[in-house]
Short mmCIF file of C-alpha atoms and ligand atoms in Angstrom, two decimals:
data_model
loop_
_atom_site.label_atom_id
_atom_site.label_comp_id
_atom_site.label_asym_id
_atom_site.label_seq_id
_atom_site.Cartn_x
_atom_site.Cartn_y
_atom_site.Cartn_z
CA MET A 1353 22.24 14.74 20.86
CA LYS A 1354 19.73 11.93 20.76
CA LYS A 1355 20.70 8.47 19.61
CA PHE A 1356 18.06 5.84 20.35
CA THR A 1357 19.29 2.75 22.17
CA ASP A 1358 18.21 -0.71 21.05
CA GLN A 1359 15.94 -0.98 24.06
CA GLU A 1360 14.30 2.38 23.29
CA LYS A 1361 13.67 1.24 19.73
CA ILE A 1362 12.06 -1.96 21.00
CA ASP A 1363 9.94 0.03 23.46
CA LEU A 1364 8.65 2.27 20.66
CA LEU A 1365 7.66 -0.74 18.59
CA THR A 1366 6.05 -2.39 21.63
CA ASP A 1367 3.90 0.70 22.10
CA ILE A 1368 2.62 1.01 18.55
CA ILE A 1369 2.09 -2.72 17.98
CA ALA A 1370 -0.30 -2.58 20.97
CA MET A 1371 -2.41 0.02 19.11
CA LYS A 1372 -5.07 -1.90 17.19
CA SER A 1373 -5.04 0.14 14.00
CA VAL A 1374 -6.77 -2.59 12.01
CA ASN A 1375 -8.07 -0.51 9.14
CA GLU A 1376 -9.22 2.24 11.55
CA ASN A 1377 -7.90 3.93 14.66
CA GLU A 1378 -4.73 5.20 12.95
CA ILE A 1379 -5.29 8.35 15.01
CA GLU A 1380 -3.81 6.62 18.05
CA VAL A 1381 -0.60 5.92 16.12
CA ALA A 1382 -0.60 9.46 14.69
CA ASN A 1383 -0.96 11.05 18.14
CA TYR A 1384 1.82 8.87 19.49
CA LEU A 1385 4.21 9.86 16.69
CA LYS A 1386 3.20 13.51 17.05
CA ASP A 1387 4.11 13.38 20.75
CA LEU A 1388 7.38 11.64 19.94
CA PHE A 1389 8.34 14.28 17.35
CA ASN A 1390 7.27 17.00 19.76
CA GLN A 1391 9.76 15.80 22.40
CA TYR A 1392 12.53 16.62 19.94
CA GLY A 1393 11.13 19.92 18.71
CA ILE A 1394 9.84 18.57 15.39
CA GLU A 1395 6.52 20.05 14.37
CA SER A 1396 3.97 17.77 12.81
CA GLN A 1397 0.45 18.12 11.55
CA ILE A 1398 -2.48 15.78 11.86
CA ILE A 1399 -4.43 15.88 8.59
CA PRO A 1400 -8.01 14.62 8.76
CA VAL A 1401 -9.06 12.26 5.97
CA THR A 1402 -12.50 11.26 7.30
CA ASP A 1403 -14.27 12.00 10.61
CA THR A 1404 -12.19 9.39 12.38
CA ARG A 1405 -9.15 8.82 10.21
CA VAL A 1406 -6.02 10.93 9.84
CA ASN A 1407 -2.63 11.27 8.20
CA LEU A 1408 0.43 12.74 9.91
CA VAL A 1409 3.00 14.95 8.19
CA ALA A 1410 6.25 16.14 9.81
CA GLU A 1411 9.14 18.03 8.32
CA ILE A 1412 12.70 19.13 9.08
CA GLY A 1413 15.18 21.20 7.08
CA SER A 1414 14.40 23.60 4.24
CA GLY A 1415 14.78 24.04 0.50
CA SER A 1416 15.66 21.41 -2.04
CA PRO A 1417 16.07 18.57 -2.51
CA VAL A 1418 12.83 17.52 -0.84
CA ILE A 1419 13.03 13.90 0.29
CA GLY A 1420 9.69 12.20 0.93
CA ILE A 1421 9.63 9.24 3.32
CA SER A 1422 6.38 7.40 3.76
CA GLY A 1423 4.62 4.59 5.55
CA HIS A 1424 1.09 3.59 6.50
CA MET A 1425 -0.24 3.43 10.05
CA ASP A 1426 -2.94 0.81 9.52
CA VAL A 1427 -2.49 -2.94 9.67
CA VAL A 1428 -4.53 -5.81 8.25
CA THR A 1429 -6.74 -7.93 10.46
CA PRO A 1430 -4.86 -10.58 12.46
CA GLY A 1431 -7.13 -13.23 10.90
CA ASN A 1432 -7.66 -16.47 12.77
CA LEU A 1433 -6.33 -15.86 16.30
CA ASP A 1434 -6.03 -19.62 16.90
CA GLU A 1435 -3.27 -19.72 14.30
CA TRP A 1436 -1.21 -17.13 16.15
CA GLU A 1437 1.32 -18.47 18.61
CA THR A 1438 1.40 -15.12 20.43
CA ASP A 1439 -1.01 -12.23 21.00
CA PRO A 1440 -0.81 -10.26 17.70
CA PHE A 1441 -1.04 -6.96 19.56
CA GLU A 1442 1.78 -7.66 21.98
CA LEU A 1443 5.37 -7.45 20.81
CA VAL A 1444 7.13 -10.73 21.55
CA GLU A 1445 10.82 -11.36 20.97
CA LYS A 1446 11.87 -14.91 20.11
CA ASP A 1447 14.80 -16.43 18.18
CA GLY A 1448 16.04 -13.06 16.92
CA LYS A 1449 12.61 -12.09 15.63
CA LEU A 1450 10.04 -9.57 16.82
CA PHE A 1451 6.50 -10.94 16.50
CA GLY A 1452 3.24 -8.96 16.26
CA ARG A 1453 0.72 -7.65 13.73
CA GLY A 1454 2.39 -4.78 11.88
CA THR A 1455 5.98 -5.54 12.92
CA ASN A 1456 6.70 -6.32 9.27
CA ASP A 1457 3.92 -4.44 7.40
CA MET A 1458 4.84 -1.86 8.36
CA LYS A 1459 5.11 -0.27 11.77
CA GLY A 1460 8.74 -1.42 11.97
CA GLY A 1461 9.51 0.55 8.79
CA LEU A 1462 7.45 3.54 9.87
CA LEU A 1463 9.30 3.83 13.19
CA ASN A 1464 12.67 3.59 11.47
CA LEU A 1465 11.72 6.57 9.30
CA ALA A 1466 10.69 8.52 12.41
CA ILE A 1467 13.86 7.56 14.31
CA ALA A 1468 16.05 8.57 11.37
CA MET A 1469 14.30 11.93 11.22
CA ILE A 1470 14.66 12.63 14.94
CA GLU A 1471 18.34 11.65 15.01
CA LEU A 1472 19.09 13.82 11.97
CA LYS A 1473 17.36 16.76 13.63
CA GLU A 1474 19.30 16.21 16.84
CA SER A 1475 22.68 15.87 15.15
CA GLN A 1476 21.98 18.87 12.88
CA ALA A 1477 23.47 16.82 10.06
CA LEU A 1478 20.81 17.85 7.53
CA THR A 1479 22.65 20.97 6.39
CA ASN A 1480 20.53 21.47 3.29
CA GLY A 1481 17.36 20.05 1.86
CA THR A 1482 14.03 19.04 3.38
CA LEU A 1483 12.97 15.74 4.88
CA ARG A 1484 9.20 15.20 4.80
CA PHE A 1485 7.64 12.35 6.76
CA LEU A 1486 4.29 11.23 5.34
CA ALA A 1487 2.34 8.74 7.48
CA THR A 1488 -0.90 7.57 5.90
CA THR A 1489 -4.23 6.11 6.89
CA GLY A 1490 -6.10 3.22 5.25
CA GLU A 1491 -3.39 2.01 2.87
CA GLU A 1492 -4.63 -1.55 3.09
CA VAL A 1493 -8.12 -0.68 1.85
CA GLY A 1494 -8.41 1.94 -0.87
CA ALA A 1495 -5.51 4.18 0.15
CA ALA A 1496 -7.66 7.22 1.03
CA GLY A 1497 -4.84 8.68 3.12
CA SER A 1498 -2.26 8.91 0.36
CA LYS A 1499 -4.91 10.24 -2.04
CA LYS A 1500 -5.55 13.10 0.39
CA LEU A 1501 -1.82 13.90 0.68
CA TYR A 1502 -1.49 13.97 -3.10
CA GLU A 1503 -4.58 16.17 -3.52
CA GLU A 1504 -3.41 18.61 -0.87
CA GLY A 1505 -0.09 19.12 -2.64
CA TYR A 1506 2.29 17.41 -0.21
CA MET A 1507 4.01 15.69 -3.14
CA ASP A 1508 4.25 18.72 -5.45
CA ASP A 1509 7.86 19.65 -4.62
CA VAL A 1510 9.14 16.19 -3.64
CA ASP A 1511 12.29 15.05 -5.49
CA TYR A 1512 12.74 11.54 -4.02
CA LEU A 1513 10.27 9.17 -2.43
CA TRP A 1514 10.54 5.87 -0.69
CA VAL A 1515 8.00 3.88 1.25
CA ALA A 1516 9.30 1.69 4.05
CA GLU A 1517 7.05 -1.26 3.12
CA PRO A 1518 8.53 -4.71 3.83
CA SER A 1519 11.16 -5.31 1.16
CA VAL A 1520 14.54 -5.85 2.79
CA ASP A 1521 15.22 -8.62 0.29
CA VAL A 1522 14.42 -6.64 -2.85
CA ILE A 1523 14.20 -2.99 -3.83
CA ILE A 1524 10.89 -2.47 -5.64
CA TYR A 1525 10.76 0.45 -8.08
CA SER A 1526 7.56 -0.26 -10.06
CA HIS A 1527 4.30 -1.94 -9.27
CA LYS A 1528 0.95 -2.77 -10.81
CA GLY A 1529 -2.21 -0.74 -10.25
CA SER A 1530 -5.31 -2.10 -8.57
CA LEU A 1531 -8.87 -1.55 -9.74
CA ASN A 1532 -12.06 -2.83 -8.11
CA PHE A 1533 -15.54 -3.08 -9.62
CA LYS A 1534 -18.93 -3.90 -8.25
CA ILE A 1535 -21.25 -5.13 -11.01
CA THR A 1536 -24.97 -5.25 -10.25
CA SER A 1537 -27.44 -7.05 -12.50
CA LEU A 1538 -31.15 -6.38 -11.92
CA GLY A 1539 -33.93 -8.70 -13.11
CA GLU A 1540 -37.49 -9.51 -12.16
CA ALA A 1541 -38.54 -12.18 -9.68
CA ALA A 1542 -40.92 -14.99 -10.64
CA HIS A 1543 -41.68 -18.55 -9.66
CA SER A 1544 -39.09 -20.88 -11.18
CA SER A 1545 -41.86 -22.97 -12.73
CA MET A 1546 -42.66 -19.93 -14.92
CA PRO A 1547 -39.34 -18.21 -15.56
CA GLU A 1548 -40.81 -16.41 -18.57
CA LYS A 1549 -42.90 -14.29 -16.18
CA GLY A 1550 -39.76 -12.72 -14.79
CA TYR A 1551 -36.18 -12.03 -15.82
CA ASN A 1552 -33.22 -13.92 -14.35
CA ALA A 1553 -30.61 -11.45 -13.09
CA ILE A 1554 -27.90 -14.11 -12.86
CA ASN A 1555 -27.80 -15.16 -16.52
CA PRO A 1556 -26.63 -11.93 -18.18
CA LEU A 1557 -24.20 -11.35 -15.31
CA MET A 1558 -22.55 -14.74 -15.91
CA GLU A 1559 -22.17 -13.99 -19.61
CA TYR A 1560 -20.88 -10.51 -18.88
CA LEU A 1561 -18.29 -11.72 -16.37
CA LEU A 1562 -16.95 -14.36 -18.72
CA GLU A 1563 -16.73 -11.87 -21.57
CA VAL A 1564 -14.83 -9.19 -19.61
CA ASP A 1565 -12.61 -11.91 -18.23
CA LYS A 1566 -11.73 -13.01 -21.73
CA ILE A 1567 -11.15 -9.46 -23.00
CA CYS A 1568 -8.89 -8.58 -20.07
CA ASN A 1569 -7.01 -11.80 -19.47
CA THR A 1570 -6.22 -12.58 -23.11
CA ASP A 1571 -4.99 -9.09 -23.98
CA PRO A 1572 -1.43 -9.52 -25.27
CA ARG A 1573 0.00 -6.20 -24.05
CA THR A 1574 2.90 -6.78 -21.68
CA ASN A 1575 4.96 -4.43 -19.56
CA GLU A 1576 8.67 -5.19 -19.55
CA ILE A 1577 8.81 -5.22 -15.75
CA LEU A 1578 5.26 -5.83 -14.60
CA ASN A 1579 4.15 -8.40 -17.15
CA ARG A 1580 0.47 -8.55 -18.17
CA LEU A 1581 -2.73 -7.23 -16.67
CA VAL A 1582 -4.66 -9.79 -14.64
CA MET A 1583 -8.34 -9.70 -13.76
CA SER A 1584 -10.32 -11.92 -11.38
CA THR A 1585 -13.95 -12.14 -10.35
CA THR A 1586 -13.57 -12.59 -6.62
CA ILE A 1587 -17.08 -12.33 -5.12
CA ILE A 1588 -20.44 -13.35 -6.55
CA GLU A 1589 -23.84 -13.20 -4.86
CA GLY A 1590 -27.36 -13.65 -6.21
CA GLY A 1591 -30.72 -15.24 -5.60
CA SER A 1592 -32.34 -16.16 -2.32
CA GLN A 1593 -34.43 -19.24 -2.90
CA VAL A 1594 -33.89 -22.27 -5.10
CA ASN A 1595 -37.34 -22.11 -6.70
CA SER A 1596 -37.39 -18.35 -7.34
CA ILE A 1597 -36.03 -16.50 -10.34
CA PRO A 1598 -33.48 -14.04 -8.87
CA ASP A 1599 -34.14 -10.34 -9.33
CA LYS A 1600 -30.63 -9.27 -8.34
CA ALA A 1601 -27.08 -10.57 -8.68
CA VAL A 1602 -23.88 -8.81 -7.73
CA ALA A 1603 -20.27 -9.59 -8.58
CA GLN A 1604 -17.02 -7.97 -7.46
CA ILE A 1605 -13.89 -7.91 -9.51
CA ASN A 1606 -10.26 -6.99 -8.93
CA CYS A 1607 -7.93 -6.03 -11.77
CA ARG A 1608 -4.15 -5.56 -11.53
CA THR A 1609 -3.28 -3.05 -14.21
CA ILE A 1610 -0.17 -2.01 -16.15
CA PRO A 1611 0.67 1.32 -17.83
CA GLU A 1612 0.04 -0.16 -21.32
CA PHE A 1613 -3.47 -1.28 -20.31
CA ASP A 1614 -4.44 1.18 -17.62
CA ASN A 1615 -7.35 1.76 -15.25
CA GLU A 1616 -9.16 4.22 -17.55
CA GLU A 1617 -9.14 1.81 -20.46
CA VAL A 1618 -10.39 -1.09 -18.35
CA ILE A 1619 -13.18 1.05 -16.89
CA GLN A 1620 -14.23 2.07 -20.41
CA ILE A 1621 -14.36 -1.58 -21.52
CA PHE A 1622 -16.53 -2.53 -18.54
CA GLN A 1623 -18.91 0.36 -19.15
CA ASP A 1624 -19.17 -0.15 -22.92
CA LEU A 1625 -19.92 -3.83 -22.55
CA ALA A 1626 -22.61 -3.17 -19.94
CA LYS A 1627 -24.19 -0.63 -22.29
CA LYS A 1628 -24.14 -3.12 -25.15
CA TYR A 1629 -25.77 -5.83 -23.01
CA ASN A 1630 -28.42 -3.45 -21.75
CA GLU A 1631 -29.28 -2.31 -25.28
CA GLU A 1632 -29.34 -5.75 -26.86
CA LYS A 1633 -30.84 -7.79 -24.03
CA LYS A 1634 -33.37 -7.11 -21.30
CA SER A 1635 -30.53 -6.89 -18.80
CA LYS A 1636 -29.91 -4.02 -16.41
CA ILE A 1637 -26.22 -4.20 -15.62
CA GLU A 1638 -24.70 -1.37 -13.62
CA VAL A 1639 -20.95 -0.85 -13.27
CA GLU A 1640 -19.51 0.81 -10.20
CA VAL A 1641 -15.80 1.50 -9.72
CA THR A 1642 -15.14 0.99 -6.02
CA MET A 1643 -11.37 1.61 -6.04
CA SER A 1644 -8.90 2.81 -8.66
CA LEU A 1645 -5.17 2.96 -7.95
CA PRO A 1646 -2.93 3.46 -10.98
CA SER A 1647 0.21 1.44 -11.61
CA VAL A 1648 3.60 2.93 -10.75
CA PHE A 1649 6.21 2.62 -13.44
CA THR A 1650 9.64 4.14 -12.96
CA THR A 1651 12.91 3.26 -14.64
CA GLY A 1652 14.66 2.30 -11.41
CA GLN A 1653 17.69 4.27 -12.59
CA SER A 1654 18.55 6.73 -9.84
CA LYS A 1655 21.24 7.86 -7.46
CA MET A 1656 18.85 6.87 -4.67
CA ILE A 1657 18.64 3.22 -5.73
CA ASP A 1658 22.37 2.97 -6.44
CA LEU A 1659 23.13 4.35 -3.02
CA THR A 1660 20.60 2.06 -1.34
CA LYS A 1661 22.23 -1.00 -2.92
CA GLU A 1662 25.62 0.11 -1.59
CA LEU A 1663 24.18 0.71 1.87
CA ALA A 1664 22.42 -2.69 1.97
CA LYS A 1665 25.80 -4.24 1.24
CA LYS A 1666 27.46 -2.17 3.95
CA TYR A 1667 24.86 -2.78 6.67
CA PHE A 1668 23.67 -6.31 5.96
CA ASP A 1669 26.31 -7.72 3.66
CA LYS A 1670 23.51 -8.34 1.17
CA GLU A 1671 23.29 -7.95 -2.59
CA VAL A 1672 19.70 -6.80 -2.91
CA THR A 1673 18.00 -7.22 -6.26
CA VAL A 1674 15.97 -4.46 -7.90
CA GLU A 1675 12.59 -5.55 -9.28
CA GLY A 1676 8.98 -4.75 -10.14
CA SER A 1677 6.12 -6.04 -8.01
CA THR A 1678 2.48 -7.04 -8.32
CA GLY A 1679 1.36 -5.48 -5.03
CA VAL A 1680 0.25 -1.86 -4.69
CA THR A 1681 1.49 0.82 -2.30
CA ASP A 1682 0.59 4.41 -1.45
CA ALA A 1683 2.90 5.39 -4.32
CA SER A 1684 -0.06 4.79 -6.69
CA ASN A 1685 -1.53 7.98 -5.29
CA LEU A 1686 1.61 9.84 -4.25
CA LEU A 1687 3.19 9.58 -7.72
CA ARG A 1688 0.05 10.37 -9.74
CA ASP A 1689 1.72 13.18 -11.65
CA LYS A 1690 5.36 12.05 -11.59
CA GLY A 1691 6.98 10.56 -14.68
CA PRO A 1692 9.02 7.38 -15.17
CA ASP A 1693 12.29 9.13 -14.26
CA PHE A 1694 11.11 10.02 -10.76
CA PRO A 1695 13.29 8.29 -8.14
CA PHE A 1696 10.94 5.97 -6.26
CA MET A 1697 11.47 2.80 -4.31
CA MET A 1698 9.98 0.56 -1.71
CA PHE A 1699 12.59 -0.53 0.82
CA GLY A 1700 12.06 -1.35 4.47
CA PRO A 1701 13.15 -3.71 7.24
CA GLY A 1702 10.45 -6.37 6.73
CA GLU A 1703 10.43 -9.27 4.32
CA THR A 1704 8.01 -9.14 1.38
CA LYS A 1705 6.81 -12.71 1.96
CA MET A 1706 5.70 -11.96 5.54
CA ALA A 1707 3.12 -9.29 4.72
CA HIS A 1708 -0.41 -10.09 5.91
CA LYS A 1709 0.59 -13.49 7.35
CA VAL A 1710 -0.29 -14.92 10.77
CA ASN A 1711 2.66 -14.99 13.19
CA GLU A 1712 4.01 -11.89 11.45
CA TYR A 1713 7.52 -10.87 12.47
CA VAL A 1714 10.42 -8.62 11.57
CA TRP A 1715 14.06 -9.69 12.14
CA LYS A 1716 15.28 -7.76 15.18
CA ASP A 1717 18.63 -7.04 13.57
CA PHE A 1718 17.06 -5.41 10.49
CA TYR A 1719 14.61 -3.47 12.63
CA LEU A 1720 17.39 -2.07 14.81
CA LYS A 1721 19.73 -1.09 11.98
CA PHE A 1722 17.43 0.39 9.38
CA SER A 1723 17.25 3.93 10.77
CA ASP A 1724 21.04 4.22 10.43
CA LEU A 1725 20.84 3.05 6.84
CA TYR A 1726 18.07 5.58 6.16
CA LYS A 1727 20.15 8.38 7.70
CA ASP A 1728 23.13 7.54 5.48
CA LEU A 1729 20.85 7.46 2.47
CA ILE A 1730 19.31 10.85 3.26
CA LEU A 1731 22.71 12.44 3.84
CA GLY A 1732 23.96 10.90 0.60
CA LEU A 1733 21.07 12.39 -1.32
CA ILE A 1734 21.58 15.94 -0.08
CA GLU A 1735 25.25 15.96 -1.04
CA GLU A 1736 25.87 18.39 -3.85
ZN1 ZN B 2717 1.90 -2.42 3.73
#
């Protein structure tokens, strides 16, 4: 009966931190986990998302309840390497912490899910119910992996879901959506001494951006947990020469949405306003939605969250709070057709504040203990 030693757990993390799955190459992590599961007789499936990118799904047990456990295999870029004190793709232990890109967000969490699954299989403790491991690709940019899993029905029969994103300090049960736009304004080039011979693409775009900003950011609707929608123009490009009237300008926008003011409504506002501008002015403004992840709103009232709070107290002597969050997770896609009563949470060994930072780390103690907490949680959920 397999029980991973601390050293074996560290070795597993060392191996997958060395895999540079910076928004690509998740297949290396997927193959590694598939091999690992295979050693313990757990079947898993590699699910292609694009030509080069894959998800991995593994399952043990049968029947209900179906417990979904999920994590992403990609990591964000290490950023400026000069700011790192260690090689981001080499696991380094120092002062009770394990350093490396993805230790916190979220290969540490992902491995704890896998370890919990293997140990439950080995101990034959899962006497009823199904445990489904859902590892995704590309969570950090567009979440194509979780979209694929949702579309292919892997969530249809799931009764509980948690993602092991970094949140040891707080259980997150709701989060905002994320919506990206690319707005292109087309004009006509001319010499800047005779602007009337052309049409300046920048001018209507500036007006348009300020108007959508006002509509979105002054809307009074507020979600009790998630607060208000926020919208920001984050990239703007246009023109090529100081004495030429620009014939093209492009802006990109990110919106963080709430259920009361959702992605569909925001998209409609953007499109209607572009139409109005194009009818009333000479402008040619085109609106493209480049990413749309809905918000996740659940009540946070569930046996799963109650039990998790108890277990956090037992394992770490911590009173964890239960809150909403502004960041998005794969749950945006995975919970597309689940209602507010669906038991969902984000809870993993990393700290929320460490995500995407240089010198990323996970506390060794949390990393080593989390699989035991997850096992207790799973066994608690299958109890009649
Ligand atoms: Zn993450």
